[in-house]
Coordinates of C-alpha atoms in Angstrom, one line a residue:
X1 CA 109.5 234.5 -124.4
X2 CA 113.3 235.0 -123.3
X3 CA 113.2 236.5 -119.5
X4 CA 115.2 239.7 -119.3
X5 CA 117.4 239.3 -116.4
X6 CA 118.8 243.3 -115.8
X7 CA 121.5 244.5 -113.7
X8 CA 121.2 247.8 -111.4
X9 CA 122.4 250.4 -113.5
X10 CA 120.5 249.5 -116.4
X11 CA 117.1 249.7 -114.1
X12 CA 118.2 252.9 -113.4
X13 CA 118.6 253.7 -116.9
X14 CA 115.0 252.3 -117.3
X15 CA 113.5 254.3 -115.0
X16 CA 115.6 257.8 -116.7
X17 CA 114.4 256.8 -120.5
X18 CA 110.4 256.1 -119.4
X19 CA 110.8 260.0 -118.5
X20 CA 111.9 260.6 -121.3
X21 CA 109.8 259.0 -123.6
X22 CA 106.9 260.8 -121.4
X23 CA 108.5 264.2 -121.5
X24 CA 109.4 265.6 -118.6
X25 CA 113.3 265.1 -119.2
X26 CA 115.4 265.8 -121.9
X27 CA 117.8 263.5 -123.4
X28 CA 120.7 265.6 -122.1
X29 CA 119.5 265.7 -118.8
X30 CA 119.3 261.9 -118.8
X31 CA 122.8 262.1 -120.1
X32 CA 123.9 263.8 -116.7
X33 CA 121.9 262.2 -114.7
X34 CA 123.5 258.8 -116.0
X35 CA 127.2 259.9 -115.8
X36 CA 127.7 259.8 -120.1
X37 CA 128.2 261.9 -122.6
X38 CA 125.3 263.5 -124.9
X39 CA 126.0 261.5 -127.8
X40 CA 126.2 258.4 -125.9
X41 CA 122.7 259.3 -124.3
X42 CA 121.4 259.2 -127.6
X43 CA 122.4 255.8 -128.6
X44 CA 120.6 254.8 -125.3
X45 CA 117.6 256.4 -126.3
X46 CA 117.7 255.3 -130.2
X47 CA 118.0 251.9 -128.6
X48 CA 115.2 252.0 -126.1
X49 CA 113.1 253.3 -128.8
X50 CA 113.7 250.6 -131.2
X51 CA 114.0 247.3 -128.6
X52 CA 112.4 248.5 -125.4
X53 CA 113.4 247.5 -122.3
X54 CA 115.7 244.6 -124.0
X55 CA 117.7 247.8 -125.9
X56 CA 119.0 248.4 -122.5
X57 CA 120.7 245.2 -121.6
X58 CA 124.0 244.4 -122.7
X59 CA 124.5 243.0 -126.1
X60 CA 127.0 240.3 -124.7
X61 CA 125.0 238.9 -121.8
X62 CA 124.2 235.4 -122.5
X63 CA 127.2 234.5 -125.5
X64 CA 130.2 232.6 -124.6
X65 CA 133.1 235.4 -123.6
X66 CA 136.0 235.7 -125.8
X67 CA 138.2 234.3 -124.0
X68 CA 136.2 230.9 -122.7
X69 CA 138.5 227.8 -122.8
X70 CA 137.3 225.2 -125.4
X71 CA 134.8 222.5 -124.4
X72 CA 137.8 219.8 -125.5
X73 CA 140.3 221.7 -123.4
X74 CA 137.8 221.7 -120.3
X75 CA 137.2 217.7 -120.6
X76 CA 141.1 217.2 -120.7
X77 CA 141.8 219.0 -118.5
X78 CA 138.8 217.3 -115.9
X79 CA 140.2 213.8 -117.0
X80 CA 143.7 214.5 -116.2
X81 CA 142.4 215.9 -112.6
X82 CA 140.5 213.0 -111.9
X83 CA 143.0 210.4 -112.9
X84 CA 146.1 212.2 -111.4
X85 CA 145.2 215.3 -108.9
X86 CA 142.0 213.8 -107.3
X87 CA 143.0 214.9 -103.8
X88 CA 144.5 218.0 -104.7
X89 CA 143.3 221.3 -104.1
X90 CA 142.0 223.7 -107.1
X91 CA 145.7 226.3 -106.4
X92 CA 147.9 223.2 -106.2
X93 CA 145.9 221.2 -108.9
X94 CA 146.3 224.4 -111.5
X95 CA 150.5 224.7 -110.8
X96 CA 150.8 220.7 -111.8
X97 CA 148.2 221.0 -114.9
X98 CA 150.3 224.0 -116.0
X99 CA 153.7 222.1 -116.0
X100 CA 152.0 219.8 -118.0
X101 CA 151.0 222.7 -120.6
X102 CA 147.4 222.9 -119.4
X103 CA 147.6 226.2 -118.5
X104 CA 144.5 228.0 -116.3
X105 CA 143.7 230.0 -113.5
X106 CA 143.3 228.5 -110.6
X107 CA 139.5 229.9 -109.8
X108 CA 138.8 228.7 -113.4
X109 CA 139.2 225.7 -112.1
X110 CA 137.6 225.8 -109.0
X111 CA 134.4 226.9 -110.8
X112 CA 135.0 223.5 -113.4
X113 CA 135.3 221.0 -110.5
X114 CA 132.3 222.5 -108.6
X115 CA 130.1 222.0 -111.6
X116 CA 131.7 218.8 -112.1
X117 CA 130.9 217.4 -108.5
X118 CA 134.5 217.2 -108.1
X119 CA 135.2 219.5 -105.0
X120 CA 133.1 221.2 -102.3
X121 CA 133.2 224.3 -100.6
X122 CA 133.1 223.8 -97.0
X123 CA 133.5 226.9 -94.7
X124 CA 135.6 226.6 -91.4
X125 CA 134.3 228.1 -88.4
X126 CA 137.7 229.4 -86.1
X127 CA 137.4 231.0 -82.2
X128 CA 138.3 234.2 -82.1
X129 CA 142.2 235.0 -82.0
X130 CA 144.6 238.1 -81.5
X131 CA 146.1 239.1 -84.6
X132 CA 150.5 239.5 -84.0
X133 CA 152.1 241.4 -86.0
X134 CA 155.3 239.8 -88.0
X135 CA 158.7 240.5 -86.4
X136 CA 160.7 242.6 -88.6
X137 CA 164.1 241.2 -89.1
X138 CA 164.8 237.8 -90.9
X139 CA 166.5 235.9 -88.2
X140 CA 164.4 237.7 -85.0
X141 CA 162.5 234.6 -84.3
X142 CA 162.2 231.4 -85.8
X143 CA 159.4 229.0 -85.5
X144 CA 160.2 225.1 -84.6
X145 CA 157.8 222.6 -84.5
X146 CA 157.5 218.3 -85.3
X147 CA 154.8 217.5 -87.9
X148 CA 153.2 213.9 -87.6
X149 CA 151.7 212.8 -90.5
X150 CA 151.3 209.6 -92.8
X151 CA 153.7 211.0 -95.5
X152 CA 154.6 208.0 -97.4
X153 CA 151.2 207.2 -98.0
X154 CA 151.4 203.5 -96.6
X155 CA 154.8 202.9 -98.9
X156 CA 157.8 203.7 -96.5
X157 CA 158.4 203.8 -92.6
X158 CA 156.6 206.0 -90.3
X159 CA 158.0 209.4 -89.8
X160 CA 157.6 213.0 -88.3
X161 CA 158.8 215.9 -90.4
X162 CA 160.7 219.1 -88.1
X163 CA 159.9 222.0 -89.7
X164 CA 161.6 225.7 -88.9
X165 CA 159.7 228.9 -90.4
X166 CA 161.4 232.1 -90.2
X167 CA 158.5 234.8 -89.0
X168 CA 159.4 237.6 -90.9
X169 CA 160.2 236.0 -94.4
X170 CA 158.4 232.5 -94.2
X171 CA 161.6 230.8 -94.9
X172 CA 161.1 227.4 -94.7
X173 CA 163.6 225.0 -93.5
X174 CA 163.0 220.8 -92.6
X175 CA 164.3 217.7 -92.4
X176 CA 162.1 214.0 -91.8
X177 CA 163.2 211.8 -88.6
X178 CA 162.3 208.8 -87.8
X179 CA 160.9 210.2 -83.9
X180 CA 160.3 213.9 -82.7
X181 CA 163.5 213.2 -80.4
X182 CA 166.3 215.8 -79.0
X183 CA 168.6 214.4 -81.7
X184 CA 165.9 215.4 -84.7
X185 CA 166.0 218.7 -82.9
X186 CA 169.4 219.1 -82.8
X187 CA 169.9 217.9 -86.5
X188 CA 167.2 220.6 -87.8
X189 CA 168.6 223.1 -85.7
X190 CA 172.3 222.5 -86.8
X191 CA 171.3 222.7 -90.6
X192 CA 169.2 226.2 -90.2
X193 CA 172.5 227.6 -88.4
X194 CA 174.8 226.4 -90.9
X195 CA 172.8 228.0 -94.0
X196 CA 171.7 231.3 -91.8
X197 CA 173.3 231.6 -88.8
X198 CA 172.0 231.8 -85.0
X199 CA 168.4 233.3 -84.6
X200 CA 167.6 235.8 -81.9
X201 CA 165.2 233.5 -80.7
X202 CA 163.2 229.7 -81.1
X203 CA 159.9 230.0 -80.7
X204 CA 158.5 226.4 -79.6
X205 CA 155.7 224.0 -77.9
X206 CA 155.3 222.8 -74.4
X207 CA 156.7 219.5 -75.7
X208 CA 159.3 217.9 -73.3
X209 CA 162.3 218.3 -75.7
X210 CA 161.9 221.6 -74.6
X211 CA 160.2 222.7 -71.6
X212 CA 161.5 220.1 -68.4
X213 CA 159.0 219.4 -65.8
X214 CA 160.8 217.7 -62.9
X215 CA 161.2 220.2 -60.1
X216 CA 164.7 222.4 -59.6
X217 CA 167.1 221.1 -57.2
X218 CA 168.9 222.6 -54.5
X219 CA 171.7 224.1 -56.6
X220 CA 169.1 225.8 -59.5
X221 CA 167.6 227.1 -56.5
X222 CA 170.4 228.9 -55.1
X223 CA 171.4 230.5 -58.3
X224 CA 167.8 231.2 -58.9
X225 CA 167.7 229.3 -62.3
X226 CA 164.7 227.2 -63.7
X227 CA 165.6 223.5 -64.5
X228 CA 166.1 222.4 -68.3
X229 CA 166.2 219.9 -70.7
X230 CA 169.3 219.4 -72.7
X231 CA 168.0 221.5 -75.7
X232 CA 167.2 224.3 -73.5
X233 CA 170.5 224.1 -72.0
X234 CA 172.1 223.9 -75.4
X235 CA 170.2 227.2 -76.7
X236 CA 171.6 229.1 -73.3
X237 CA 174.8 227.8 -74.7
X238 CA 174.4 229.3 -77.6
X239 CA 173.0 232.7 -76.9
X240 CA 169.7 231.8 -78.6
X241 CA 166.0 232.6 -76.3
X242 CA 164.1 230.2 -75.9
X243 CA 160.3 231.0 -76.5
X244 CA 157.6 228.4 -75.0
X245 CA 153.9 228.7 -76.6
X246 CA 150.9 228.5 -74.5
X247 CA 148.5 227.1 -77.8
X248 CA 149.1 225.8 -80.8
X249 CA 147.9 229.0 -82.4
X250 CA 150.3 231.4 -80.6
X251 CA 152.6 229.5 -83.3
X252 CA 150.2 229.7 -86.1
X253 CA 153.0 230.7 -88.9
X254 CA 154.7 227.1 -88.3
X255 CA 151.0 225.0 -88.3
X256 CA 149.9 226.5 -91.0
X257 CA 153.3 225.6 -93.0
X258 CA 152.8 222.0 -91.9
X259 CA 148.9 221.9 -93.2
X260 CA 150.5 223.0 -96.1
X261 CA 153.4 220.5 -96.4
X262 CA 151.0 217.4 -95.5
X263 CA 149.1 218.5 -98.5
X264 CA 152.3 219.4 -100.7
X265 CA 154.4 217.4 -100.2
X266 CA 153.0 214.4 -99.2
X267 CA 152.0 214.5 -103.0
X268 CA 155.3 215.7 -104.5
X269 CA 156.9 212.8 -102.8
X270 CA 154.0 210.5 -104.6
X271 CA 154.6 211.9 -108.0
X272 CA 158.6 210.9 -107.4
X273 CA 158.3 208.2 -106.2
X274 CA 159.8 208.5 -102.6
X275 CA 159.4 206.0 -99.8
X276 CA 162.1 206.5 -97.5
X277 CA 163.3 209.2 -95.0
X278 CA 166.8 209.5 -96.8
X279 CA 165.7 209.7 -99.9
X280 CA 163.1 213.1 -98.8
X281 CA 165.4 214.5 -96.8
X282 CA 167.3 214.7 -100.7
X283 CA 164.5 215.8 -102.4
X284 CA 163.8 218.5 -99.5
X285 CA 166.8 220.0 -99.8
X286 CA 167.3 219.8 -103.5
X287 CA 164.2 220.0 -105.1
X288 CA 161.2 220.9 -103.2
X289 CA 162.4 223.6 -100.2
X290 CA 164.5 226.2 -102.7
X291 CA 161.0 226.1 -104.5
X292 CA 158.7 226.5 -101.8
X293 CA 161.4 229.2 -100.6
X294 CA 160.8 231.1 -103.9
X295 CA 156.8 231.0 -104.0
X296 CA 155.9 231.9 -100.8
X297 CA 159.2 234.1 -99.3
X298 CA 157.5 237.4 -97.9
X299 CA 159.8 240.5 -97.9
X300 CA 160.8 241.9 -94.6
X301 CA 159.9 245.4 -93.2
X302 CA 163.5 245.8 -92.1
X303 CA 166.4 245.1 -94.2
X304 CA 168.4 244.0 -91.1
X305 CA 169.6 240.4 -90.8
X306 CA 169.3 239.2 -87.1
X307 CA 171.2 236.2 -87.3
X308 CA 174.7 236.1 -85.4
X309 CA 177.7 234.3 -86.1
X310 CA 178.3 230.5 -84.1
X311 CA 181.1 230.9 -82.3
X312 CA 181.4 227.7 -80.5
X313 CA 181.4 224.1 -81.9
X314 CA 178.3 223.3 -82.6
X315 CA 178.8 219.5 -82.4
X316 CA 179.8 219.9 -78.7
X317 CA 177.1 222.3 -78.0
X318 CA 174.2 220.1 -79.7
X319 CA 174.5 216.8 -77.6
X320 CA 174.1 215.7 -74.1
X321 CA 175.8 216.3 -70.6
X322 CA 175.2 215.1 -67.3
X323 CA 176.8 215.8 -64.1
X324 CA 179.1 213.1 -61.9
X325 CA 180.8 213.0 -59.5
X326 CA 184.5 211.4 -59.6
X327 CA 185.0 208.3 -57.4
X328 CA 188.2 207.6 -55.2
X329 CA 189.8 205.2 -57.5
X330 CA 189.6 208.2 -59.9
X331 CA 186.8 206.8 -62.2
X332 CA 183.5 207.5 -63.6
X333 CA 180.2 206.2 -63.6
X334 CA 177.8 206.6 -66.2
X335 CA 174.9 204.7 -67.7
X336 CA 176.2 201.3 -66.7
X337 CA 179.6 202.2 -68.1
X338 CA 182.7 203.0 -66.4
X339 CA 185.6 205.4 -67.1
X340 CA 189.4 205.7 -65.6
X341 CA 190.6 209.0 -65.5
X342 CA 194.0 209.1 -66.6
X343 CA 197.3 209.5 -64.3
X344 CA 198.6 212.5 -65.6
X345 CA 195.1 215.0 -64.2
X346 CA 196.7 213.9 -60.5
X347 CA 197.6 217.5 -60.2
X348 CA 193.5 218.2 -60.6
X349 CA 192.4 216.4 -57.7
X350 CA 189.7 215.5 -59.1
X351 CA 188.6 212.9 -56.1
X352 CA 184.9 213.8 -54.8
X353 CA 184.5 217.0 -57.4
X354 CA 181.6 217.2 -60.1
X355 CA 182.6 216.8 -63.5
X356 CA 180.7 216.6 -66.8
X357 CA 180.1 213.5 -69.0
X358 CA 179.4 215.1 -73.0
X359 CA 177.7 212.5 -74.9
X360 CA 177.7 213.4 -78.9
X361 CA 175.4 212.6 -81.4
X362 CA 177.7 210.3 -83.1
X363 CA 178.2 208.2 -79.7
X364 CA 181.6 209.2 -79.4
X365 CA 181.9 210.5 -75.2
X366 CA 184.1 213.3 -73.6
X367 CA 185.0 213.8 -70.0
X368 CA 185.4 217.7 -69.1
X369 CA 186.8 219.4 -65.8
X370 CA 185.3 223.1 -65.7
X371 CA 185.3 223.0 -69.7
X372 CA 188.9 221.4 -69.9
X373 CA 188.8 217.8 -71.8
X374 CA 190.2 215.1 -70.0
X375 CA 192.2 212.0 -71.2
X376 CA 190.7 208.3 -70.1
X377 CA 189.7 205.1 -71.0
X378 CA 187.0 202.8 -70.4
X379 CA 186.9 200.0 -68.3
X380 CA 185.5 196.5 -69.5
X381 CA 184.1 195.6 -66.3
X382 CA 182.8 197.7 -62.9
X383 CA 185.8 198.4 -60.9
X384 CA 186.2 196.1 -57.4
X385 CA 186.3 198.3 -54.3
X386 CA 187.3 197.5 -50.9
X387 CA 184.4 197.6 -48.5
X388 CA 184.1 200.8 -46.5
X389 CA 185.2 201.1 -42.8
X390 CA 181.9 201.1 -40.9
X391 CA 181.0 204.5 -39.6
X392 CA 181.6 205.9 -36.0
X393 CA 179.7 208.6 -36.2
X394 CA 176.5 208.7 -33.8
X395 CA 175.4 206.3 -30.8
X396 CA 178.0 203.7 -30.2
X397 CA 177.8 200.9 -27.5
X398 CA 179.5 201.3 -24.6
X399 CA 182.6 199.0 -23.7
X400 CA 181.6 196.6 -20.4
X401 CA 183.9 197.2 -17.7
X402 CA 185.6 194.1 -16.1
X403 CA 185.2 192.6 -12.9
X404 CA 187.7 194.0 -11.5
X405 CA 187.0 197.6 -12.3
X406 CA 186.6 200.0 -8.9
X407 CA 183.0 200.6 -9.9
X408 CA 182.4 197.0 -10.0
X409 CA 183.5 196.8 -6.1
X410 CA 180.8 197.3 -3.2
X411 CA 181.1 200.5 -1.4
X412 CA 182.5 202.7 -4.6
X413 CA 179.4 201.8 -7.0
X414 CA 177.5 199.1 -8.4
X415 CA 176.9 197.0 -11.4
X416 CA 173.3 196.7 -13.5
X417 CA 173.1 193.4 -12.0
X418 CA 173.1 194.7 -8.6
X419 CA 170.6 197.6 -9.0
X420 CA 168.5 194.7 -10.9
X421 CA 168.9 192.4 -7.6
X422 CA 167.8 195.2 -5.5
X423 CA 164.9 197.0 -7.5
X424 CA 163.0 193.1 -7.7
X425 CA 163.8 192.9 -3.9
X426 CA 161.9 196.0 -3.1
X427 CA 159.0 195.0 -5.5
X428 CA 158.2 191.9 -3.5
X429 CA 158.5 193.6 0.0
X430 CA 155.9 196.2 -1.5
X431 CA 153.6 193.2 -2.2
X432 CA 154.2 191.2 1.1
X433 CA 153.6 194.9 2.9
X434 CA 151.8 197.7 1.1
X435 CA 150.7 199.2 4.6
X436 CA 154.0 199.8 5.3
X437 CA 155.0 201.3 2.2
X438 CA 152.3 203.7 2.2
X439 CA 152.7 204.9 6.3
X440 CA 155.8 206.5 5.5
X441 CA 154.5 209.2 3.5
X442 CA 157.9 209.5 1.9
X443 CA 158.8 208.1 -2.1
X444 CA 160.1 204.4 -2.2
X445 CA 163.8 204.9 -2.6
X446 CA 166.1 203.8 -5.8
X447 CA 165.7 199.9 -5.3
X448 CA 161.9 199.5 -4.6
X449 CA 162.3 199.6 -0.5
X450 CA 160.6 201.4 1.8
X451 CA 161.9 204.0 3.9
X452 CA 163.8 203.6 7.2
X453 CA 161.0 204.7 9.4
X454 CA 158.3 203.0 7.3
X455 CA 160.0 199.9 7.5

């Protein structure tokens, strides 16, 4: 006999038509008490009467729904995930079937795979974390971060993928580099500003692109100014704050993007065939970002857009400087490489002052003078300088007077030689004669003697 599995209202309903059938409730009153109308009420009952407990349960528990995908339609649709989307997830597996015209939800298929032995539910276990709210302008603070991962499967060179996630919308900007470097910074950075404009702020790791861990020097003392890396001094530059996160989770919005791109993409760039950085950085811009854009974009609380207009050149803002100081032949040192200013800065004087050396990210070099460009050229070799003049300054040796100087003559003073004579004289009297030397009660004079009435 067929067990009669029952949910919890028709129990209830169970319990309301036994009273019935024993008489101490109306079928009205049931009615009410079940939340239908009379004549529905009835049907109950004329059922129960006829079936029993089984005219209770729902006539369409047990039977294939009306809408259940074909048994064909299920096995296609589990060899085509098994030969093509083995390693992709139920959501992402049901958008590629679809393109393909197997269309399904994506739970559908969740529910097919399980059965199948084709994917496990596994449930993460997170510490506990402060929820922050998203800001409410697009543009108010971006999220940067470099994304290590395998993404060419074995096929192509190694690479890291920098990845920028505005907070309020989740639009997604990146670019693949060969190194997490300044420069792959810079050239992230740069395209993000030429599309949107300049966030309010970057929001970033502890990584040493951005946060600079020497100690500040004398000078950043005095003006009371933390030392920094040539990215944060570019985003001072540009008017842009410079966020540092104390965990990766403070900066969830950008990990989670890249747990989703190391799943997405590395997949999208298998199914085009990609195996080289150029060749991504194409598709990302082309292909994949505008649609990743479109499916995930969130719509901000605030209409506002906080991005500001660039006003300076970005090229010479996005590079490298260092500080030198300009020699007396009127050149330049700097990394092994040596630069003559040319004649007609004279009027600078420039000899002994700091100056800045602006390295671009093309390799092409600029000399500036408090923000004015100077002309120069390089030199092939290290300039030859004369030797300096040896320095005067401190304990010098004194000049030997001659014989014949009046200190030299007996009577006016005397020589080292003399007092020398004299103290070795006095030594050996005070050996041949301690008695004496002691009787006197008086200190031995200059040369070692005793004293006139000792002796």
């Amino acid at each position: 006999m067929e067990m009669l599995i029952m949910s919890g209202r028709e129990r209830k309903r169970l319990v309301l038509m036994a009273e019935v059938k024993k008489g101490s409730m109306s079928v009205a009153e049931a009615g009410r008490v079940m939340g239908v109308s009379y004549r529905q009420a009835k049907r109950i009952w004329q059922r129960f009467r006829q079936s029993g407990d089984g005219g209770l349960v729902h006539r369409r528990r047990g039977k294939p729904g009306p809408r259940r995908k074909a048994a064909g339609f299920r096995d296609r649709v589990l060899a085509r995930f098994g030969e093509r989307y083995a390693d992709f997830g139920p959501t992402f597996a049901a958008e590629k079937l679809a393109e393909e015209g197997m269309i399904l939800n994506h739970e559908t298929l969740r529910r097919w795979l399980v059965e199948a032995g084709l994917w496990r539910v596994g449930r993460k276990r997170h510490k506990h974390r402060a929820w922050r709210e998203r800001k409410e302008c697009f543009g108010q603070m971006v999220q940067l971060d470099g994304s290590h991962h395998d993404w060419f499967e074995g096929r192509g060179p190694k690479a890291v993928l920098m990845v920028m996630i505005d907070d309020a919308t989740n639009v997604t900007a990146a670019r693949f580099a060969e190194e997490e470097t300044t420069e792959a910074s810079y050239d992230v950075f740069e395209g993000w500003v030429r599309q949107y404009g300049l966030p309010a702020s970057l929001y970033v790791d502890r990584d040493s692109i951005y946060r600079c861990e020497r100690l500040a020097n004398v000078e950043e003392q005095i003006a009371g100014k933390e030392p920094q890396t040539q990215f944060g001094r570019a985003m001072e530059q540009l008017g842009v704050e410079l966020i540092l996160a104390n965990s990766p989770q403070a900066k969830g919005r950008v990990e989670r993007r890249n747990g989703l791109l190391q799943d997405r993409l590395v997949k999208e760039l298998r199914l085009a065939g990609i195996s080289d950085i150029q060749a991504a950085n194409a598709f990302l811009v082309k292909t994949f970002l505008p649609r990743l854009n479109t499916k995930f974009h969130v719509a901000p609380r605030s209409a506002v857009d906080a991005h500001h207009r660039c006003e300076l050149n970005l090229k010479e803002v996005l590079c490298w400087e260092e500080t030198r100081v300009v020699a007396r032949d009127w050149t330049v040192a700097w990394n092994a490489r040596w630069f003559q200013i040319e004649a007609e800065h004279e009027r600078l004087s420039l000899v002994g002052r700091k100056m800045t050396v602006r390295e671009l990210r093309d390799g092409s070099l600029q000399l500036l003078s408090e923000g004015r460009k100077l002309r120069w050229k390089e030199l092939p070799v290290r300039p030859q300088r004369p030797k300096a003049e040896p320095s005067r300054v401190g304990r010098t040796k004194a000049a030997k007077p001659p014989q014949a100087h009046p200190w030299r003559q007996d009577g006016v003073a005397y020589s080292q030689r003399f007092w020398r004579a004299e103290r070795k004289r006095g030594a050996d009297a005070k050996r041949a004669n301690p008695q004496a030397a002691a009787a006197s009660g008086q200190p031995p004079l200059r040369s070692g003697l005793p004293t006139a009435a000792a002796a």
